[in-house]
Coordinates of C-alpha atoms and ligand atoms in Angstrom, one line a residue:
M169 CA -59.8 83.9 20.1
A170 CA -59.4 86.0 23.6
R171 CA -61.4 84.0 26.5
N172 CA -62.4 84.4 29.5
S173 CA -60.7 83.1 32.5
S174 CA -61.9 80.0 32.4
G175 CA -61.0 79.9 29.2
T176 CA -64.5 79.5 27.2
A177 CA -66.0 82.5 25.6
D178 CA -69.3 83.7 27.7
Q179 CA -72.4 83.3 26.1
T180 CA -75.7 85.4 26.4
P181 CA -78.9 86.4 23.7
V182 CA -78.1 90.1 24.2
G183 CA -74.7 91.4 24.8
I184 CA -75.5 95.6 25.7
I185 CA -72.4 97.2 25.8
G186 CA -72.9 100.6 27.4
A187 CA -75.1 101.1 31.5
G188 CA -76.7 104.6 30.6
P189 CA -80.2 105.3 30.4
A190 CA -80.8 102.8 27.2
G191 CA -78.6 100.1 28.5
L192 CA -80.1 99.4 31.8
M193 CA -83.8 100.4 30.9
L194 CA -83.0 97.3 27.1
S195 CA -81.5 96.0 29.4
H196 CA -84.7 95.8 32.5
L197 CA -87.1 95.1 29.2
L198 CA -85.6 91.8 28.2
H199 CA -85.5 90.7 32.0
L200 CA -89.5 91.2 32.3
Q201 CA -89.4 89.4 29.2
G202 CA -87.5 86.3 30.6
I203 CA -84.6 87.3 27.9
D204 CA -81.2 87.5 29.5
S205 CA -78.4 90.1 28.7
I206 CA -75.2 91.4 29.8
V207 CA -74.5 95.1 30.2
L208 CA -70.8 96.0 30.1
E209 CA -69.9 99.3 31.3
L210 CA -67.2 101.3 30.7
R211 CA -66.6 102.8 34.1
S212 CA -67.3 101.9 37.2
R213 CA -71.2 101.5 39.3
E214 CA -70.3 104.6 41.1
Y215 CA -69.0 107.3 38.6
V216 CA -72.2 106.3 36.7
E217 CA -74.3 106.4 39.5
K218 CA -73.2 110.7 40.3
R219 CA -72.8 111.4 36.3
V220 CA -74.8 114.5 36.1
R221 CA -76.5 115.4 33.3
A222 CA -80.2 115.0 32.1
G223 CA -82.8 116.1 33.9
V224 CA -86.2 116.4 32.6
L225 CA -89.0 113.4 31.3
E226 CA -91.9 113.4 28.7
Q227 CA -94.5 111.8 30.0
G228 CA -94.4 108.9 27.8
S229 CA -90.6 108.5 29.7
V230 CA -92.3 108.5 33.3
D231 CA -95.1 106.1 32.0
L232 CA -92.5 103.7 30.9
L233 CA -90.8 103.6 34.2
N234 CA -94.0 103.7 36.5
A235 CA -95.5 100.7 33.7
T236 CA -91.9 98.7 34.1
G237 CA -91.7 98.4 37.6
V238 CA -89.0 101.3 38.6
G239 CA -91.0 104.6 39.2
D240 CA -91.5 104.4 42.6
R241 CA -89.0 107.1 43.7
M242 CA -89.4 109.0 40.7
K243 CA -92.9 109.7 41.9
R244 CA -91.8 110.2 45.3
Q245 CA -89.0 112.7 44.5
G246 CA -89.4 113.8 40.9
L247 CA -91.3 117.7 40.1
V248 CA -94.1 117.4 38.6
H249 CA -94.2 120.5 36.3
E250 CA -96.8 122.4 34.0
G251 CA -95.3 124.6 32.1
I252 CA -91.9 126.6 31.6
K253 CA -90.6 130.7 32.0
L254 CA -89.1 132.0 29.0
R255 CA -87.2 135.6 29.7
F256 CA -85.5 137.6 26.9
S257 CA -85.6 142.4 27.0
G258 CA -86.6 141.8 30.7
E259 CA -90.2 140.9 29.6
E260 CA -91.6 136.6 31.1
H261 CA -93.5 133.8 29.6
R262 CA -95.2 131.2 30.9
I263 CA -95.4 128.9 28.2
D264 CA -98.4 126.5 29.9
F265 CA -97.4 122.6 28.9
R266 CA -101.0 121.9 30.7
K267 CA -103.3 124.3 28.9
L268 CA -101.4 124.4 24.7
A269 CA -100.5 120.5 25.1
G270 CA -102.9 118.4 27.9
R271 CA -99.6 117.1 29.7
S272 CA -96.5 118.0 32.2
I273 CA -92.9 117.0 32.0
T274 CA -91.6 116.0 35.2
V275 CA -87.7 116.8 36.6
Y276 CA -85.6 114.0 37.8
G277 CA -82.1 113.3 37.4
Q278 CA -80.5 111.2 35.0
Q279 CA -78.4 110.5 37.9
E280 CA -81.2 108.6 39.6
V281 CA -82.8 106.9 36.9
V282 CA -79.8 105.1 36.2
K283 CA -79.8 104.3 40.2
D284 CA -83.2 103.0 40.5
L285 CA -82.6 101.0 37.0
I286 CA -78.6 99.4 38.3
A287 CA -80.5 98.4 41.7
R288 CA -83.4 96.8 40.1
R289 CA -81.1 95.2 37.3
L290 CA -79.2 93.8 39.9
S291 CA -81.9 92.7 43.1
D292 CA -83.7 90.8 39.8
G293 CA -79.9 89.2 39.6
G294 CA -79.0 90.9 36.6
D295 CA -75.2 90.7 34.8
I296 CA -73.8 94.3 34.3
R297 CA -70.3 94.5 34.6
F298 CA -68.3 97.6 35.7
E299 CA -65.2 98.5 34.5
A300 CA -65.7 96.3 31.5
Q301 CA -64.1 98.7 28.3
A302 CA -65.6 96.6 24.7
V303 CA -63.5 97.3 21.9
A304 CA -64.9 95.8 19.0
V305 CA -67.7 93.9 18.2
G306 CA -67.4 91.4 15.2
D307 CA -69.3 89.6 13.3
I308 CA -72.4 91.1 13.0
S309 CA -74.1 89.9 10.1
G310 CA -73.7 86.4 12.0
Q311 CA -73.9 85.5 15.3
P312 CA -72.2 88.8 17.0
T313 CA -69.4 88.9 19.6
I314 CA -67.8 92.1 21.9
R315 CA -64.4 91.9 22.7
Y316 CA -64.1 93.5 25.7
R317 CA -61.2 94.4 28.2
Q318 CA -61.6 93.7 32.1
A319 CA -59.5 93.7 35.3
G320 CA -56.4 94.1 32.6
D321 CA -58.3 91.0 30.4
H322 CA -59.4 90.2 27.4
R323 CA -62.5 88.8 27.0
E324 CA -65.8 87.9 24.5
L325 CA -69.0 88.0 24.4
R326 CA -70.6 85.8 22.2
C327 CA -74.0 86.5 21.2
R328 CA -77.3 86.9 19.1
V329 CA -77.9 90.3 19.3
V330 CA -75.8 93.0 20.2
A331 CA -77.2 96.5 21.4
G332 CA -75.4 99.6 21.1
C333 CA -75.6 101.6 23.7
D334 CA -72.1 103.5 24.7
G335 CA -73.2 106.8 23.9
S336 CA -71.5 109.0 21.4
H337 CA -68.0 107.1 22.4
R338 CA -69.4 104.8 19.6
V339 CA -67.3 101.9 20.0
A340 CA -70.2 100.1 18.4
A341 CA -71.4 102.2 15.5
S342 CA -67.6 102.1 14.5
S343 CA -68.2 98.0 13.9
M344 CA -70.7 99.1 11.1
L345 CA -70.6 101.8 9.3
D346 CA -69.4 102.5 6.3
D347 CA -69.7 104.1 2.8
S348 CA -74.0 102.7 2.5
F349 CA -74.5 105.1 5.9
Q350 CA -75.3 108.1 6.1
V351 CA -74.0 110.2 9.5
Y352 CA -76.5 114.5 9.5
E353 CA -74.0 116.1 11.8
R354 CA -73.9 119.6 12.6
Q355 CA -71.8 121.4 15.1
W356 CA -73.0 123.8 17.4
P357 CA -70.2 127.2 18.0
F358 CA -71.4 127.1 21.2
G359 CA -71.9 124.8 24.2
W360 CA -73.2 124.9 27.7
L361 CA -71.3 125.6 30.8
G362 CA -72.3 123.5 33.9
I363 CA -73.4 123.8 37.7
L364 CA -74.9 121.3 39.8
A365 CA -75.4 123.5 43.2
R366 CA -76.1 123.3 46.5
T367 CA -79.0 126.0 46.8
P368 CA -82.7 126.7 46.4
P369 CA -84.2 127.2 43.0
A370 CA -85.2 130.6 43.0
T371 CA -87.5 129.5 40.5
D372 CA -90.8 126.6 41.0
E373 CA -90.2 126.1 37.1
L374 CA -87.6 125.6 34.1
I375 CA -86.1 129.7 32.9
Y376 CA -85.3 129.5 29.5
A377 CA -83.5 133.3 29.3
H378 CA -82.3 134.7 25.8
H379 CA -80.1 137.4 26.4
E380 CA -77.7 139.2 24.3
R381 CA -74.5 138.1 25.9
G382 CA -75.6 135.2 25.8
F383 CA -78.2 132.3 26.3
A384 CA -79.2 131.1 30.0
L385 CA -81.5 127.5 31.7
H386 CA -82.2 128.0 35.2
S387 CA -83.1 124.5 36.1
M388 CA -83.2 121.9 39.4
R389 CA -82.9 118.7 41.0
T390 CA -84.6 118.6 44.2
P391 CA -86.2 122.1 45.8
E392 CA -82.3 122.2 47.6
I393 CA -80.0 121.5 44.2
S394 CA -80.3 123.4 40.8
R395 CA -78.7 123.1 38.0
L396 CA -78.0 126.3 36.0
Y397 CA -76.5 127.1 32.2
L398 CA -74.5 129.5 30.8
Q399 CA -74.2 129.8 27.0
V400 CA -70.2 130.2 26.1
P401 CA -67.7 129.3 22.8
A402 CA -67.2 125.4 21.9
D403 CA -64.2 126.0 22.5
E404 CA -63.9 127.0 26.2
T405 CA -62.2 126.0 29.2
M406 CA -63.9 126.4 33.0
D407 CA -60.1 128.1 33.7
H408 CA -61.9 131.1 32.4
W409 CA -64.5 131.0 34.3
P410 CA -64.2 131.3 38.6
A411 CA -67.1 130.3 40.8
D412 CA -68.3 134.7 41.6
R413 CA -67.9 135.1 37.5
I414 CA -70.6 132.4 36.5
W415 CA -72.7 133.4 39.7
D416 CA -72.3 137.0 37.7
E417 CA -72.9 136.0 34.8
L418 CA -76.4 133.6 35.9
R419 CA -77.7 136.9 37.4
I420 CA -77.1 139.0 34.8
R421 CA -78.6 136.5 31.6
L422 CA -80.9 135.4 33.5
N423 CA -82.4 138.7 35.4
E424 CA -83.0 136.6 39.0
P425 CA -82.3 138.3 41.8
K426 CA -83.6 136.1 43.9
L427 CA -81.0 133.6 43.0
K428 CA -78.5 132.4 45.9
P429 CA -74.6 131.7 45.1
G430 CA -74.2 128.2 46.6
E431 CA -71.9 125.8 46.9
I432 CA -70.9 123.7 43.1
L433 CA -71.3 120.1 43.9
E434 CA -70.1 120.1 40.1
Q435 CA -69.2 122.1 36.8
G436 CA -68.1 121.4 33.2
I437 CA -68.3 122.7 29.5
T438 CA -70.6 120.1 27.4
P439 CA -69.8 121.2 23.2
M440 CA -73.8 121.0 21.3
R441 CA -74.1 118.4 18.7
S442 CA -76.7 117.4 16.8
V443 CA -76.1 114.4 14.5
V444 CA -77.7 111.3 13.7
T445 CA -76.6 108.2 11.8
E446 CA -79.0 106.3 9.8
P447 CA -80.1 103.9 9.3
M448 CA -79.4 102.9 13.4
Q449 CA -78.5 98.9 12.3
R450 CA -77.0 96.1 11.0
G451 CA -77.3 93.2 10.9
N452 CA -77.4 92.0 14.6
L453 CA -76.5 95.0 16.1
F454 CA -78.8 97.7 16.7
L455 CA -77.9 101.4 17.7
A456 CA -79.8 103.4 20.7
G457 CA -80.0 106.9 22.0
D458 CA -76.9 108.8 22.1
A459 CA -75.1 106.3 20.1
A460 CA -77.3 106.5 17.6
H461 CA -78.0 110.0 17.2
I462 CA -77.4 113.1 20.0
V463 CA -79.8 116.4 20.2
P464 CA -78.3 119.4 21.9
P465 CA -79.7 119.7 25.4
T466 CA -82.3 123.1 25.4
G467 CA -84.9 120.7 23.8
A468 CA -84.0 118.3 26.2
K469 CA -85.0 115.4 24.4
G470 CA -81.7 113.3 24.9
M471 CA -82.4 110.4 27.5
N472 CA -86.3 110.5 26.3
L473 CA -85.1 109.3 22.8
A474 CA -83.0 106.6 24.4
L475 CA -85.3 105.2 26.0
N476 CA -88.0 105.7 24.0
D477 CA -85.6 103.5 21.3
V478 CA -85.0 100.3 23.8
N479 CA -88.2 99.9 24.5
I480 CA -89.3 100.1 20.3
L481 CA -85.5 97.3 20.5
A482 CA -87.0 95.6 22.9
E483 CA -90.5 95.2 21.9
G484 CA -88.9 93.8 18.2
L485 CA -86.1 91.5 20.1
V486 CA -88.8 90.3 22.7
E487 CA -91.1 89.0 18.8
Y488 CA -87.3 87.9 17.1
F489 CA -86.5 85.5 20.3
R490 CA -89.8 83.4 21.3
S491 CA -91.5 83.2 17.5
G492 CA -87.5 83.9 15.4
A493 CA -89.5 86.3 12.9
R494 CA -87.3 89.6 12.5
D495 CA -90.2 92.0 10.2
K496 CA -89.9 94.2 13.9
L497 CA -86.4 94.2 14.4
D498 CA -85.8 95.0 10.4
T499 CA -87.8 97.9 11.2
Y500 CA -86.6 98.8 14.3
S501 CA -84.5 101.6 12.3
E502 CA -87.6 103.0 10.2
R503 CA -89.7 103.0 13.8
C504 CA -87.3 104.7 15.3
L505 CA -86.1 107.8 12.9
R506 CA -89.4 108.9 12.9
R507 CA -89.3 110.3 16.4
V508 CA -85.5 111.1 16.2
W509 CA -85.9 113.6 13.2
R510 CA -88.9 115.3 15.3
A511 CA -86.7 115.6 18.5
E512 CA -83.8 117.0 16.3
H513 CA -85.9 119.8 14.5
F514 CA -87.6 120.2 18.0
S515 CA -84.0 121.0 19.6
A516 CA -82.4 122.8 17.1
W517 CA -85.4 124.9 17.0
M518 CA -85.0 125.6 20.7
T519 CA -81.1 125.6 20.3
G520 CA -80.8 128.5 17.8
L521 CA -84.0 130.4 18.6
L522 CA -82.4 131.0 22.5
H523 CA -78.9 130.9 21.3
R524 CA -76.5 134.3 21.1
D525 CA -75.0 133.0 17.4
P526 CA -71.8 134.4 18.0
A527 CA -71.2 134.9 13.9
G528 CA -75.0 136.7 13.6
D529 CA -75.1 140.6 13.8
P530 CA -77.4 143.2 14.9
F531 CA -80.4 141.6 12.5
E532 CA -80.5 139.1 12.9
Y533 CA -80.6 140.0 16.9
K534 CA -83.3 141.0 16.4
L535 CA -85.1 139.1 14.1
R536 CA -84.9 136.8 16.7
L537 CA -86.2 138.9 19.7
S538 CA -89.0 139.2 17.5
Y539 CA -89.9 135.6 16.8
L540 CA -89.2 134.9 20.5
R541 CA -92.5 138.0 20.7
Y542 CA -94.0 135.6 18.3
V543 CA -93.5 131.9 20.8
T544 CA -95.0 134.2 23.0
T545 CA -97.2 134.9 21.9
S546 CA -99.3 133.5 19.5
T547 CA -101.1 130.8 20.4
A548 CA -100.5 128.4 17.4
A549 CA -96.3 128.9 18.7
A550 CA -97.1 128.6 21.9
T551 CA -98.5 125.4 21.4
T552 CA -95.8 124.2 18.5
L553 CA -93.1 124.7 21.3
A554 CA -95.6 123.2 24.6
E555 CA -96.5 120.4 22.3
N556 CA -92.7 119.5 21.3
Y557 CA -91.1 120.3 25.0
V558 CA -93.5 117.2 26.7
G559 CA -93.3 114.2 23.9
F560 CA -95.8 115.7 20.6
D561 CA -95.7 111.6 19.4
P562 CA -96.2 110.0 22.9
G563 CA -94.8 107.2 21.7
P564 CA -94.9 103.1 22.1
T565 CA -97.4 101.8 24.5
P566 CA -94.7 100.6 27.7
L567 CA -93.4 96.4 26.5
A568 CA -94.1 95.3 30.0
Ligands
LIG642 C1 -75.0 118.9 29.8 C2 -76.5 117.6 29.1 C3 -77.9 117.8 29.9 C4 -78.5 117.1 29.6 N1 -80.0 117.8 29.5 C5 -81.0 116.5 29.0 C6 -82.2 116.8 29.5 O1 -82.4 117.6 29.9 N2 -83.2 116.3 28.5 C7 -83.0 115.3 28.4 O2 -83.6 114.2 27.9 N3 -82.1 114.8 27.8 C8 -80.3 115.8 28.5 N4 -79.1 115.5 27.8 C9 -79.0 114.5 27.6 C10 -79.0 113.2 27.8 O3 -78.3 113.3 29.6 C11 -78.8 111.7 26.9 O4 -78.7 112.1 25.5 C12 -77.9 110.5 27.7 O5 -77.3 110.4 28.6 C13 -78.5 108.8 26.6 O6 -78.4 107.7 27.3 P1 -77.6 106.7 26.5 O7 -77.6 105.3 27.5 O8 -77.8 106.7 25.2 O9 -76.2 106.8 26.6 P2 -74.8 107.6 28.0 O10 -75.6 108.0 29.3 O11 -73.5 108.7 27.2 O12 -74.6 105.9 28.3 C14 -73.7 105.5 28.1 C15 -72.5 104.0 28.6 O13 -71.9 104.0 27.6 C16 -70.6 103.6 28.6 N5 -69.8 103.5 26.9 C17 -69.0 104.1 26.3 N6 -67.7 103.4 25.2 C18 -68.0 102.5 25.7 C19 -67.1 100.8 26.2 N7 -66.7 101.4 25.2 N8 -67.3 100.1 26.9 C20 -68.3 99.9 28.1 N9 -69.6 101.3 28.1 C21 -69.3 101.9 27.1 C22 -70.8 105.4 29.0 O14 -69.3 105.1 30.1 C23 -71.7 105.3 29.9 O15 -72.6 104.8 30.7 C24 -78.3 116.4 28.4 C25 -76.7 115.8 28.5 C26 -76.2 116.9 28.3 C27 -74.6 116.2 28.5

């Protein structure tokens, strides 16, 4: 058996694999209820705090961060948006979230959420082990163990429960999946080339642009930093995209003359996938966030789903550790999946609506334009978009 340096296996009630939004928030929620956990994270603290990804928080996520005492910086620096703009065929239409759905969204980088959670966990005495790679989870129907590598050593963590919050790497999932599970999956024939750039946003709200050359998105992180995306083929590499080409293409697709090129701080291409694992649990192993499901980023749902999952999981764990009752734990997957599938549908719908289908014919293209016009002129259709974007199901009340 693998041991730590003192020759004994470490123990914790809850072993958490992954220090993304899901793993960190779960550890924080449990701490607030007096339950210890240990978080194992493959990467360094610096790496996870700089990893640029999501940036849109639904109101339910904002409420969770505020209610659990980690929302102060978000309240000061987050940008509250009451709508988005849709551009196509030289037209611009605004989807007014406040008017149509009664709620707003907050633009605040995922890496900022991660920084806030790490700072709080560490100041609360939390145990986050960076550069610790989980390699397998064993005995998930009894007292599970996580085998992991850290600083060249093979170690083991004994737990009563393991939360697999390891994103799309799926070490935790692969420890439980067999023929009794269903993994629903769709590969999209394109990806997103994303840049983070030092240039003031040319817009006060996100612009989603449908263009015959492909989709583009203008988002932002601060009044000085913009986040911009281009649809590219699924197998594209950055070698074909020097900075000039990126800026030219953004200007054409976004139809935004105010957008000024700036220093590119970060760039990369993300393939687009839809994945759902059902159920999200087995025995004492529970998957949360991207470890259980992936959405294409068009609907801005990934981080929000991750936070929602762990809020539900924490509720079940608190009941279990306080009374031994497993009712809420045993229905964890069922309670998450309803919302997950709504988000999967919305994300696939937005993706299909806004992207150019590489295999599509001119008829298909015209149908898409007609649908975009419908969505932007029918109050019922615009409301569908608005209420799903801000979060159709407000989710459970924050635990803390
Ligand atoms: C380009 C892009 C844009 C996006 N935009 C949005 C958006 O606007 N809004 C939104 O809500 N979502 C968005 N998403 C999705 C969002 O980023 C993810 O859904 C979110 O990161 C999920 O959080 P998580 O904690 O489940 O997983 P992750 O953030 O992936 O965290 C998993 C963690 O586990 C660690 N890990 C992996 N394997 C191991 C191992 N073996 N041992 C230990 N640790 C391990 C990883 O290093 C990582 O830190 C976007 C994603 C991308 C790629």
